[in-house]
Short mmCIF file of C-alpha atoms in Angstrom, two decimals:
data_model
loop_
_atom_site.label_atom_id
_atom_site.label_comp_id
_atom_site.label_asym_id
_atom_site.label_seq_id
_atom_site.Cartn_x
_atom_site.Cartn_y
_atom_site.Cartn_z
CA MET A 1 10.25 76.13 92.05
CA PRO A 2 9.35 72.41 91.75
CA PRO A 3 11.89 69.96 93.17
CA HIS A 4 14.23 68.33 90.70
CA PRO A 5 12.74 64.88 89.95
CA PRO A 6 14.71 61.66 90.34
CA ARG A 7 16.31 60.49 87.13
CA ARG A 8 17.89 57.27 85.92
CA ARG A 9 21.64 57.05 86.43
CA ALA A 10 23.63 57.11 83.21
CA VAL A 11 25.74 54.05 82.39
CA LEU A 12 29.06 55.38 81.16
CA THR A 13 30.85 53.42 78.45
CA ALA A 14 33.87 54.37 76.43
CA VAL A 15 33.53 54.78 72.68
CA ALA A 16 36.34 53.30 70.61
CA ALA A 17 37.93 55.30 67.82
CA ALA A 18 36.48 54.40 64.43
CA VAL A 19 37.06 55.37 60.85
CA ALA A 20 33.52 54.73 59.65
CA VAL A 21 30.31 56.54 60.51
CA GLY A 22 28.22 54.43 62.88
CA VAL A 23 24.45 54.28 63.19
CA LEU A 24 23.01 54.67 66.67
CA ALA A 25 20.40 52.14 67.70
CA ALA A 26 17.88 53.60 70.10
CA PRO A 27 14.28 53.11 71.24
CA ALA A 28 11.41 54.74 69.40
CA PRO A 29 10.33 58.09 70.83
CA ALA A 30 7.59 57.80 73.41
CA GLN A 31 4.79 60.12 74.48
CA ALA A 32 5.80 61.88 77.67
CA ASP A 33 4.20 64.63 79.67
CA PRO A 34 4.00 67.56 79.50
CA ALA A 35 4.64 68.04 75.77
CA GLN A 36 2.87 66.62 72.74
CA ARG A 37 5.38 64.90 70.49
CA GLU A 38 5.53 65.71 66.81
CA TYR A 39 7.82 63.45 64.81
CA GLY A 40 10.40 64.47 62.28
CA ASN A 41 12.05 62.85 59.30
CA GLY A 42 11.75 59.16 60.07
CA PRO A 43 9.99 56.65 57.79
CA GLU A 44 6.68 58.53 58.12
CA ARG A 45 8.30 61.50 56.36
CA ASN A 46 8.02 59.71 53.02
CA ASP A 47 4.22 59.79 53.20
CA VAL A 48 4.22 63.44 54.21
CA ALA A 49 6.53 64.31 51.34
CA ALA A 50 4.57 62.42 48.69
CA PRO A 51 2.46 65.41 47.56
CA PHE A 52 5.67 67.38 47.05
CA HIS A 53 7.43 64.81 44.86
CA ASP A 54 8.00 67.39 42.13
CA THR A 55 10.20 69.52 44.40
CA ALA A 56 11.62 66.97 46.85
CA ARG A 57 15.30 66.10 46.60
CA PRO A 58 16.22 62.44 46.03
CA LEU A 59 16.40 60.77 49.42
CA ALA A 60 19.21 58.46 48.38
CA ALA A 61 21.80 61.19 48.02
CA PRO A 62 21.09 64.57 49.63
CA VAL A 63 22.66 67.29 47.49
CA PRO A 64 24.72 69.98 49.25
CA HIS A 65 23.11 73.36 48.87
CA PRO A 66 25.30 76.44 48.49
CA ALA A 67 24.43 79.34 50.78
CA PRO A 68 25.84 82.85 50.47
CA GLY A 69 26.51 83.14 54.20
CA VAL A 70 27.49 86.34 55.95
CA ASP A 71 30.26 88.65 54.77
CA ALA A 72 32.73 88.88 57.63
CA ASP A 73 34.53 91.90 56.17
CA ALA A 74 31.84 94.48 55.47
CA PRO A 75 31.03 96.84 58.34
CA TYR A 76 27.52 97.45 59.63
CA PRO A 77 25.09 98.92 58.71
CA ARG A 78 24.58 97.29 55.31
CA ARG A 79 21.94 99.10 53.30
CA ALA A 80 21.07 96.94 50.29
CA GLU A 81 17.40 97.28 49.34
CA LEU A 82 15.59 93.97 49.73
CA PRO A 83 13.44 92.90 46.77
CA VAL A 84 9.73 92.90 47.60
CA HIS A 85 7.69 89.77 46.93
CA PRO A 86 4.17 89.80 45.44
CA GLU A 87 1.26 90.06 47.85
CA ASP A 88 -0.28 86.70 48.72
CA PRO A 89 -3.71 87.01 50.38
CA ALA A 90 -3.72 83.24 51.02
CA ASP A 91 -0.71 83.52 53.39
CA HIS A 92 -1.78 81.64 56.53
CA SER A 93 -0.25 84.31 58.80
CA VAL A 94 -3.01 86.77 57.88
CA LYS A 95 -5.79 84.92 59.69
CA LEU A 96 -3.77 85.07 62.92
CA GLY A 97 -3.15 88.81 62.70
CA LEU A 98 0.54 88.14 62.11
CA THR A 99 2.94 89.46 59.47
CA PRO A 100 2.55 87.76 56.08
CA TYR A 101 5.75 86.86 54.29
CA HIS A 102 5.26 89.48 51.58
CA ASP A 103 5.30 92.25 54.21
CA LEU A 104 8.67 91.24 55.69
CA ALA A 105 10.92 92.85 53.06
CA PRO A 106 9.01 96.19 53.12
CA ALA A 107 9.16 96.23 56.93
CA LEU A 108 12.90 95.56 56.91
CA ASN A 109 13.54 98.16 54.22
CA ASP A 110 11.70 100.72 56.35
CA LEU A 111 13.71 99.77 59.43
CA MET A 112 16.99 100.15 57.53
CA ASP A 113 15.86 103.59 56.34
CA ASP A 114 14.92 104.63 59.88
CA SER A 115 17.87 103.27 61.88
CA ASP A 116 21.58 102.84 61.25
CA ARG A 117 21.57 100.00 63.77
CA VAL A 118 19.65 97.62 61.46
CA SER A 119 20.97 95.64 58.49
CA ALA A 120 19.07 93.01 56.53
CA GLU A 121 20.41 90.69 53.86
CA VAL A 122 19.40 87.58 51.96
CA VAL A 123 21.36 84.52 53.11
CA GLY A 124 19.62 81.87 51.01
CA THR A 125 16.40 80.89 49.34
CA SER A 126 13.72 78.38 50.22
CA THR A 127 12.66 75.35 48.24
CA ARG A 128 10.07 77.53 46.50
CA GLY A 129 12.54 80.35 45.91
CA ARG A 130 11.54 82.71 48.71
CA ASP A 131 14.31 84.80 50.27
CA LEU A 132 15.69 83.93 53.71
CA TYR A 133 16.42 87.11 55.67
CA LEU A 134 19.17 87.64 58.21
CA VAL A 135 18.75 90.82 60.24
CA THR A 136 21.73 92.16 62.20
CA VAL A 137 21.31 94.74 64.94
CA THR A 138 24.43 96.42 66.30
CA GLU A 139 25.99 99.85 66.66
CA PRO A 140 27.39 101.35 63.43
CA GLU A 141 30.93 100.29 62.59
CA ASN A 142 33.69 101.63 60.43
CA ARG A 143 35.83 99.25 58.42
CA ALA A 144 38.59 99.18 61.03
CA ARG A 145 36.12 98.06 63.71
CA ALA A 146 34.60 95.44 61.41
CA ASP A 147 38.05 94.10 60.51
CA ALA A 148 38.94 93.92 64.20
CA GLN A 149 35.80 91.89 64.91
CA ARG A 150 36.61 89.49 62.11
CA ARG A 151 40.18 89.04 63.34
CA MET A 152 39.02 88.35 66.89
CA ARG A 153 36.39 85.85 65.74
CA GLU A 154 38.99 84.04 63.63
CA LEU A 155 41.48 84.09 66.50
CA ILE A 156 38.92 82.48 68.81
CA ALA A 157 38.30 79.68 66.32
CA ASP A 158 41.82 79.27 64.93
CA ASP A 159 44.06 79.87 67.94
CA PRO A 160 41.90 79.67 71.06
CA GLU A 161 44.91 79.27 73.36
CA ARG A 162 46.23 82.63 72.23
CA ALA A 163 42.73 84.12 72.43
CA ALA A 164 42.46 82.89 76.02
CA ARG A 165 45.68 84.72 76.92
CA ASP A 166 44.35 88.01 75.50
CA ARG A 167 42.81 89.57 78.60
CA ASN A 168 41.24 92.40 76.63
CA LEU A 169 39.62 90.35 73.88
CA ALA A 170 36.37 89.55 75.69
CA ASP A 171 35.89 93.23 76.44
CA ARG A 172 36.52 94.33 72.83
CA TYR A 173 34.74 91.50 71.02
CA LYS A 174 31.10 91.95 70.07
CA THR A 175 29.31 88.91 71.47
CA PRO A 176 27.40 87.14 68.67
CA VAL A 177 23.80 86.23 69.59
CA LEU A 178 21.59 84.29 67.15
CA VAL A 179 17.78 84.14 67.22
CA ASN A 180 16.23 81.60 64.85
CA ALA A 181 12.50 81.90 64.18
CA ASN A 182 9.77 79.99 62.37
CA ILE A 183 11.79 76.93 61.34
CA HIS A 184 8.48 75.10 61.70
CA GLY A 185 6.28 77.00 59.28
CA ASN A 186 3.09 76.73 61.33
CA GLU A 187 4.75 78.00 64.51
CA TRP A 188 4.57 81.59 63.38
CA GLU A 189 4.99 84.00 66.27
CA GLY A 190 8.78 83.98 66.64
CA THR A 191 8.98 86.01 63.44
CA ASP A 192 6.65 88.73 64.72
CA ALA A 193 8.35 88.75 68.12
CA SER A 194 11.73 89.16 66.42
CA LEU A 195 10.41 92.08 64.38
CA ARG A 196 9.13 93.69 67.58
CA VAL A 197 12.46 93.30 69.36
CA ILE A 198 14.38 94.55 66.32
CA GLU A 199 12.20 97.66 66.10
CA GLU A 200 12.59 98.38 69.81
CA LEU A 201 16.36 98.03 69.63
CA ALA A 202 16.50 100.13 66.47
CA HIS A 203 14.96 103.15 68.17
CA SER A 204 15.68 102.78 71.89
CA ALA A 205 17.63 105.56 73.58
CA GLU A 206 18.06 103.57 76.80
CA PRO A 207 21.66 103.39 78.07
CA GLU A 208 21.32 99.60 78.41
CA THR A 209 20.45 99.31 74.72
CA GLU A 210 23.43 101.41 73.73
CA GLU A 211 25.68 99.26 75.92
CA LEU A 212 24.16 96.10 74.44
CA LEU A 213 24.69 97.12 70.83
CA GLU A 214 28.19 98.40 71.51
CA GLY A 215 29.14 94.99 72.88
CA ALA A 216 27.11 92.59 70.74
CA ARG A 217 25.99 91.71 67.26
CA LEU A 218 22.43 90.40 67.38
CA TYR A 219 21.51 88.17 64.44
CA PHE A 220 17.92 87.23 63.60
CA VAL A 221 16.94 84.57 61.05
CA LEU A 222 13.50 86.08 60.60
CA THR A 223 11.81 83.02 59.14
CA ALA A 224 13.81 79.86 58.50
CA ASN A 225 10.85 78.30 56.67
CA PRO A 226 9.02 80.91 54.60
CA ASP A 227 7.28 78.30 52.42
CA GLY A 228 5.82 76.64 55.50
CA ARG A 229 4.88 80.03 56.96
CA VAL A 230 2.82 80.90 53.90
CA ALA A 231 1.26 77.44 53.53
CA GLY A 232 0.65 76.88 57.24
CA THR A 233 2.67 73.65 57.31
CA ARG A 234 5.23 72.43 59.81
CA ALA A 235 7.50 71.11 57.04
CA ASN A 236 9.07 72.99 54.16
CA ALA A 237 7.73 72.73 50.61
CA ALA A 238 9.59 69.45 50.08
CA GLY A 239 7.88 67.89 53.09
CA PHE A 240 10.93 67.96 55.38
CA ASP A 241 10.87 68.89 59.04
CA LEU A 242 13.79 71.33 58.93
CA ASN A 243 14.38 70.99 62.67
CA ARG A 244 15.37 67.39 62.04
CA ASP A 245 17.67 68.23 59.13
CA PHE A 246 20.77 69.07 61.16
CA VAL A 247 23.27 67.63 60.48
CA THR A 248 22.02 65.95 57.30
CA VAL A 249 21.41 69.37 55.70
CA SER A 250 19.43 68.00 52.78
CA GLN A 251 17.38 71.19 52.37
CA PRO A 252 18.37 74.68 51.17
CA GLU A 253 16.83 76.37 54.22
CA THR A 254 18.91 74.26 56.60
CA ALA A 255 22.06 74.91 54.60
CA ALA A 256 21.50 78.65 54.93
CA VAL A 257 20.99 78.53 58.70
CA ARG A 258 24.03 76.28 59.11
CA GLN A 259 26.17 78.73 57.13
CA VAL A 260 24.93 81.62 59.27
CA MET A 261 26.03 79.70 62.38
CA ILE A 262 29.46 78.98 60.94
CA ASP A 263 29.97 82.56 59.78
CA THR A 264 28.68 84.31 62.92
CA GLN A 265 29.96 81.77 65.50
CA PRO A 266 27.23 82.62 68.05
CA ALA A 267 28.00 82.35 71.74
CA VAL A 268 24.25 82.37 72.47
CA MET A 269 21.47 80.88 70.35
CA VAL A 270 17.70 80.62 70.92
CA ASP A 271 15.20 78.88 68.63
CA GLN A 272 11.56 80.00 68.67
CA HIS A 273 8.87 77.31 68.47
CA GLY A 274 5.34 76.39 69.59
CA TYR A 275 3.21 75.04 71.14
CA VAL A 276 3.61 73.71 74.68
CA ASN A 277 1.52 75.07 77.56
CA GLY A 278 3.16 76.27 79.79
CA THR A 279 5.97 77.79 77.88
CA LEU A 280 8.72 75.21 77.56
CA ILE A 281 12.27 76.55 77.87
CA GLU A 282 15.29 74.31 77.50
CA PRO A 283 17.87 72.99 78.76
CA CYS A 284 16.93 69.39 78.36
CA THR A 285 16.58 66.09 80.14
CA PRO A 286 19.07 63.24 79.72
CA PRO A 287 20.48 61.83 77.56
CA HIS A 288 22.73 64.79 76.83
CA GLY A 289 24.90 64.97 73.76
CA GLN A 290 28.12 63.25 74.81
CA ASN A 291 30.33 65.43 72.60
CA TYR A 292 29.42 68.73 74.30
CA GLU A 293 31.63 70.56 76.73
CA TYR A 294 28.55 70.15 78.88
CA ASP A 295 29.85 71.85 82.03
CA LEU A 296 30.06 75.16 80.16
CA PHE A 297 26.88 74.55 78.17
CA ILE A 298 24.58 73.72 81.09
CA LYS A 299 25.91 76.54 83.26
CA ASN A 300 25.00 79.18 80.71
CA THR A 301 21.91 77.57 79.18
CA TYR A 302 20.27 77.00 82.55
CA ALA A 303 21.03 80.54 83.71
CA ASN A 304 19.50 81.94 80.52
CA ALA A 305 16.47 79.67 80.95
CA LEU A 306 15.83 81.07 84.41
CA ALA A 307 16.07 84.60 83.01
CA MET A 308 13.61 83.75 80.24
CA GLU A 309 11.25 82.12 82.72
CA GLU A 310 11.26 85.23 84.88
CA ALA A 311 10.57 87.44 81.86
CA VAL A 312 7.57 85.30 80.87
CA LEU A 313 6.14 85.34 84.40
CA GLU A 314 6.49 89.12 84.54
CA LEU A 315 4.01 89.39 81.64
CA GLY A 316 1.31 88.41 84.12
CA TYR A 317 -0.57 85.83 82.05
CA THR A 318 -2.46 83.33 84.22
CA PRO A 319 -4.24 79.98 83.79
CA GLU A 320 -7.50 81.43 85.09
CA ASP A 321 -7.69 84.57 82.95
CA ASP A 322 -5.70 83.64 79.87
CA GLY A 323 -5.31 79.85 79.82
CA VAL A 324 -1.52 80.22 80.13
CA LEU A 325 0.28 77.81 82.46
CA PRO A 326 3.58 78.70 84.17
CA PRO A 327 6.79 77.97 82.22
CA GLN A 328 8.53 74.63 82.49
CA ILE A 329 12.22 73.85 82.13
CA PRO A 330 12.72 70.16 81.20
CA PHE A 331 16.14 69.91 82.90
CA ARG A 332 14.51 70.98 86.16
CA ASP A 333 10.96 69.73 85.79
CA SER A 334 11.06 66.45 83.81
CA ALA A 335 12.82 63.12 84.09
CA ASP A 336 13.24 62.32 80.40
CA GLY A 337 11.55 62.67 77.03
CA TRP A 338 12.97 66.07 76.00
CA ASP A 339 16.65 65.38 75.45
CA ASP A 340 19.53 67.08 73.65
CA TRP A 341 21.23 63.88 72.48
CA PRO A 342 21.18 64.17 68.65
CA PRO A 343 22.51 67.18 66.73
CA ILE A 344 19.57 67.00 64.32
CA PHE A 345 17.86 69.93 66.10
CA THR A 346 18.98 73.49 65.43
CA PRO A 347 19.83 74.41 69.05
CA MET A 348 21.51 71.02 69.57
CA TYR A 349 23.71 71.65 66.53
CA ALA A 350 24.67 75.18 67.60
CA PRO A 351 26.98 74.11 70.49
CA TYR A 352 29.22 72.33 68.00
CA GLN A 353 29.68 75.69 66.26
CA GLY A 354 30.55 77.51 69.48
CA ALA A 355 27.30 78.29 71.30
CA VAL A 356 27.70 77.95 75.06
CA ALA A 357 24.04 78.82 75.67
CA SER A 358 21.50 77.34 73.24
CA ALA A 359 17.83 76.56 73.73
CA THR A 360 14.46 75.86 72.19
CA VAL A 361 11.52 77.96 73.41
CA GLU A 362 7.98 76.62 72.90
CA PHE A 363 5.36 79.32 73.40
CA PRO A 364 2.09 78.06 74.87
CA MET A 365 -1.12 78.78 72.96
CA ARG A 366 -1.83 76.40 70.09
CA VAL A 367 -3.04 78.03 66.88
CA ASN A 368 -2.02 75.50 64.24
CA ASN A 369 -3.40 72.28 62.77
CA ALA A 370 -7.02 71.60 63.82
CA ASP A 371 -7.15 74.72 66.01
CA TYR A 372 -6.29 76.90 63.01
CA THR A 373 -9.26 75.47 61.15
CA ASN A 374 -11.80 75.12 63.94
CA LEU A 375 -11.31 78.06 66.33
CA PRO A 376 -12.89 81.47 65.71
CA GLU A 377 -10.53 84.02 64.22
CA GLU A 378 -10.90 86.25 67.27
CA GLU A 379 -9.68 83.46 69.56
CA LEU A 380 -6.81 82.60 67.23
CA ARG A 381 -5.67 86.21 67.24
CA ARG A 382 -5.92 86.39 71.02
CA ARG A 383 -3.71 83.33 71.31
CA SER A 384 -1.21 84.57 68.72
CA ALA A 385 -0.92 87.90 70.54
CA ILE A 386 -0.08 86.07 73.78
CA ASN A 387 2.46 83.88 71.99
CA THR A 388 4.10 86.92 70.39
CA ASP A 389 4.38 88.61 73.80
CA ILE A 390 5.96 85.51 75.32
CA SER A 391 8.32 84.95 72.41
CA ALA A 392 9.43 88.59 72.55
CA ALA A 393 9.96 88.30 76.30
CA THR A 394 12.27 85.30 75.89
CA ILE A 395 14.23 87.05 73.13
CA GLY A 396 14.53 90.18 75.24
CA ALA A 397 15.71 88.16 78.24
CA THR A 398 18.27 86.38 76.08
CA VAL A 399 19.84 89.56 74.71
CA GLU A 400 19.88 91.02 78.23
CA PHE A 401 21.55 87.82 79.48
CA ALA A 402 24.16 88.28 76.76
CA ARG A 403 24.70 91.92 77.76
CA GLU A 404 25.14 91.12 81.44
CA ASN A 405 27.42 88.11 80.89
CA ARG A 406 29.19 88.94 77.66
CA GLU A 407 32.78 88.55 78.88
CA GLU A 408 32.07 85.20 80.55
CA LEU A 409 30.21 83.92 77.48
CA VAL A 410 33.10 84.83 75.20
CA ALA A 411 35.60 83.29 77.60
CA ASP A 412 33.57 80.07 77.73
CA GLN A 413 33.37 79.86 73.95
CA ILE A 414 37.14 80.27 73.79
CA GLU A 415 37.49 77.54 76.41
CA VAL A 416 35.36 75.10 74.36
CA PHE A 417 37.62 75.60 71.35
CA ARG A 418 40.78 75.60 73.48
CA ARG A 419 39.99 72.20 75.00
CA GLY A 420 39.40 70.81 71.53
CA ALA A 421 42.62 72.20 70.07
CA ALA A 422 44.60 70.97 73.07
CA GLY A 423 43.04 67.51 73.02
CA GLU A 424 42.02 67.76 76.66
CA GLU A 425 39.49 65.48 78.32
CA GLN A 426 35.98 66.75 78.90
CA VAL A 427 35.36 68.27 82.31
CA VAL A 428 32.82 66.48 84.49
CA PRO A 429 31.47 69.10 86.88
CA PRO A 430 30.64 68.27 90.51
CA GLU A 431 27.16 67.30 91.61
CA GLY A 432 25.07 70.44 92.07
CA TRP A 433 27.10 72.36 89.45
CA VAL A 434 23.75 73.89 88.62
CA PRO A 435 20.68 73.12 90.75
CA GLY A 436 19.65 69.53 90.10
CA PHE A 437 22.81 68.46 88.24
CA GLY A 438 23.67 64.89 89.17
CA PRO A 439 25.29 61.67 87.94
CA GLU A 440 22.36 61.07 85.59
CA ASP A 441 23.46 64.16 83.65
CA VAL A 442 26.99 62.93 82.95
CA TYR A 443 27.40 61.86 79.33
CA THR A 444 30.94 61.93 78.00
CA THR A 445 33.00 60.25 75.33
CA GLU A 446 36.65 59.46 74.65
CA PHE A 447 38.02 61.44 71.74
CA PRO A 448 40.43 59.49 69.55
CA ARG A 449 43.70 61.12 68.54
CA ALA A 450 42.61 61.15 64.92
CA TYR A 451 40.39 59.52 62.34
CA VAL A 452 41.81 58.16 59.09
CA LEU A 453 39.64 58.01 55.98
CA PRO A 454 41.75 55.84 53.68
CA GLY A 455 39.40 55.50 50.72
CA GLN A 456 40.04 57.10 47.35
CA ASP A 457 36.48 56.63 46.09
CA ARG A 458 33.51 58.90 45.63
CA ALA A 459 31.94 57.95 48.98
CA THR A 460 35.05 59.03 50.86
CA ALA A 461 35.19 62.29 48.92
CA ARG A 462 31.55 62.98 49.77
CA LEU A 463 32.25 62.33 53.45
CA VAL A 464 35.18 64.75 53.34
CA ASP A 465 33.00 67.37 51.65
CA PHE A 466 30.37 66.82 54.34
CA LEU A 467 32.90 67.30 57.14
CA ILE A 468 34.31 70.47 55.59
CA ALA A 469 30.80 71.86 55.07
CA ASN A 470 30.31 71.51 58.83
CA ASP A 471 33.57 73.39 59.45
CA VAL A 472 35.57 70.30 60.41
CA ARG A 473 39.25 70.46 59.48
CA VAL A 474 40.47 67.63 57.27
CA GLY A 475 44.06 67.02 56.15
CA ARG A 476 45.57 64.67 53.62
CA ALA A 477 48.65 62.51 53.95
CA GLU A 478 51.38 63.26 51.43
CA GLU A 479 53.12 59.93 52.09
CA ALA A 480 52.09 56.45 53.16
CA PHE A 481 52.14 55.91 56.94
CA THR A 482 51.54 53.30 59.60
CA VAL A 483 49.55 53.75 62.83
CA GLY A 484 48.99 50.99 65.38
CA GLY A 485 50.22 48.38 62.95
CA ASP A 486 47.82 49.46 60.19
CA ALA A 487 49.25 50.85 56.97
CA TYR A 488 47.54 53.70 55.12
CA PRO A 489 48.37 54.90 51.63
CA ALA A 490 49.41 58.37 50.58
CA GLY A 491 46.36 60.47 49.88
CA SER A 492 44.46 59.18 52.93
CA TYR A 493 42.40 61.83 54.63
CA VAL A 494 43.16 62.52 58.29
CA VAL A 495 40.89 64.25 60.76
CA ASP A 496 43.21 65.42 63.54
CA MET A 497 41.05 65.52 66.66
CA HIS A 498 43.23 68.19 68.21
CA GLN A 499 41.06 70.85 66.59
CA PRO A 500 38.77 73.53 68.03
CA LYS A 501 35.54 71.98 66.76
CA ARG A 502 36.39 68.42 67.75
CA GLY A 503 32.85 67.97 69.10
CA MET A 504 31.48 68.60 65.61
CA ALA A 505 34.00 66.16 64.11
CA ASN A 506 33.34 63.44 66.64
CA VAL A 507 29.55 63.63 66.58
CA LEU A 508 29.77 63.00 62.82
CA LEU A 509 32.43 60.27 62.92
CA GLU A 510 32.31 58.33 66.18
CA ALA A 511 30.82 54.85 66.21
CA GLY A 512 28.18 55.95 68.69
CA ARG A 513 26.74 54.22 71.70
CA ASP A 514 23.66 52.22 72.59
CA ILE A 515 21.84 54.16 75.31
CA SER A 516 18.72 51.97 75.35
CA GLU A 517 19.28 51.00 78.97
CA ASP A 518 20.10 54.52 80.14
CA VAL A 519 16.81 56.33 79.56
CA GLU A 520 13.14 55.44 79.28
CA ALA A 521 12.17 57.93 76.53
CA MET A 522 13.69 60.25 73.96
CA TYR A 523 12.18 63.16 72.09
CA ASP A 524 12.80 62.15 68.47
CA ILE A 525 15.53 60.05 66.91
CA SER A 526 14.66 60.76 63.26
CA GLU A 527 16.20 58.41 60.77
CA ILE A 528 18.63 59.98 58.32
CA PRO A 529 17.90 59.16 54.67
CA VAL A 530 20.74 57.11 53.16
#
């Protein structure tokens, strides 16, 4: 294992309570080894989106997109027949020997016919109207068991102090694990790896599988960007990089994934990407998101990363024979340039909805862009097969990590919400909390007691709607009141920061902090359209 490199020490500054959303000033993203940087939804996005002007949403006012979400009451399995989409021979997956979009619904229908462990449902539609599939794998449930799971999930989020006192809850609760695949349309293999893992779990008679599915619900967003998958583009059909659209949520695909997170409340989340050789597995370099309960997050995310790394190495791919370099973990192997500061990325958003282990995986063998056009089909398929193996290995390691640590993961999720509801300070763990953890990894904030949104105008109402859509709790004053010498009228909105998802509330509302002097490089800031 390479030694942990020296990093810059973080400069800790307190953040004052504010009632307006601040804009963070930060340096432009820089190129940094070992990964090639691909930018998101900054000013250059407008040029990328130009060909899609007929479908793009107005940038001035992103429109909230409704998403059906996940029914918390219905037991599994759920056997609705998925509608089949017309065959599209131009689907870019075909050249790679991967599953074209039009074959996904038939494959899922067959799996639901063959196994009572598998359920598939539509949780949204893409910009072009393609279905977004959520696949759930778990043991069959009766209504009483499903109702019990819903009650426990709600207890964890609504009354985490009581949940923490329930010594039997972690043993009875099915740990939610979320795998998100193909959010970048031309990073295909996570979809095929997910299908492989789903099929294996559907039919396995191994005792470990039975134990896993008795104690977990495994959720798979099979392709978060079906339009990009078909077209072979990183962005969706409106030209947006969806993995920069959290928390703006200007696109229907992002709204669907966000709603899945809110409804399932995953304790573990992994996001499948490409292409970085060797396989890149988070956790990240500084700067770390200052609104995390980072002591719990890094403990679990780093442990899962090590498990995924081991699973990839066990596949036996080598630089000499296959062109595959050993995995890299940025937290351990890099100084900066691959951070988890902004919640615009899917796995950086997930901790604010309860994930205590959340990571991006970048499989190694590039098959998109110029390589897709210039390499022989045989070589592309060889690379895609390797990527699918590696993606499946990281998914398999993640679900095994969840099986082996389910009670601790549930307890840690409860603790995140409990600290928020109690208004406790963040915990700064000791140096060496995980190997390599030091002062440069300490990023914290001061949570205000509350935010007041005194306006009665449309802008304030839109902000309130935005907060609620992200599962932030917002109240309204029935009478005029005074705080700190400032008077506020009746009808003012109040965001009480003694709430379980205070990290979500604060990352949206706090004034922010200039970290220009703290780090040399960041991955991608991505300007939010306003």
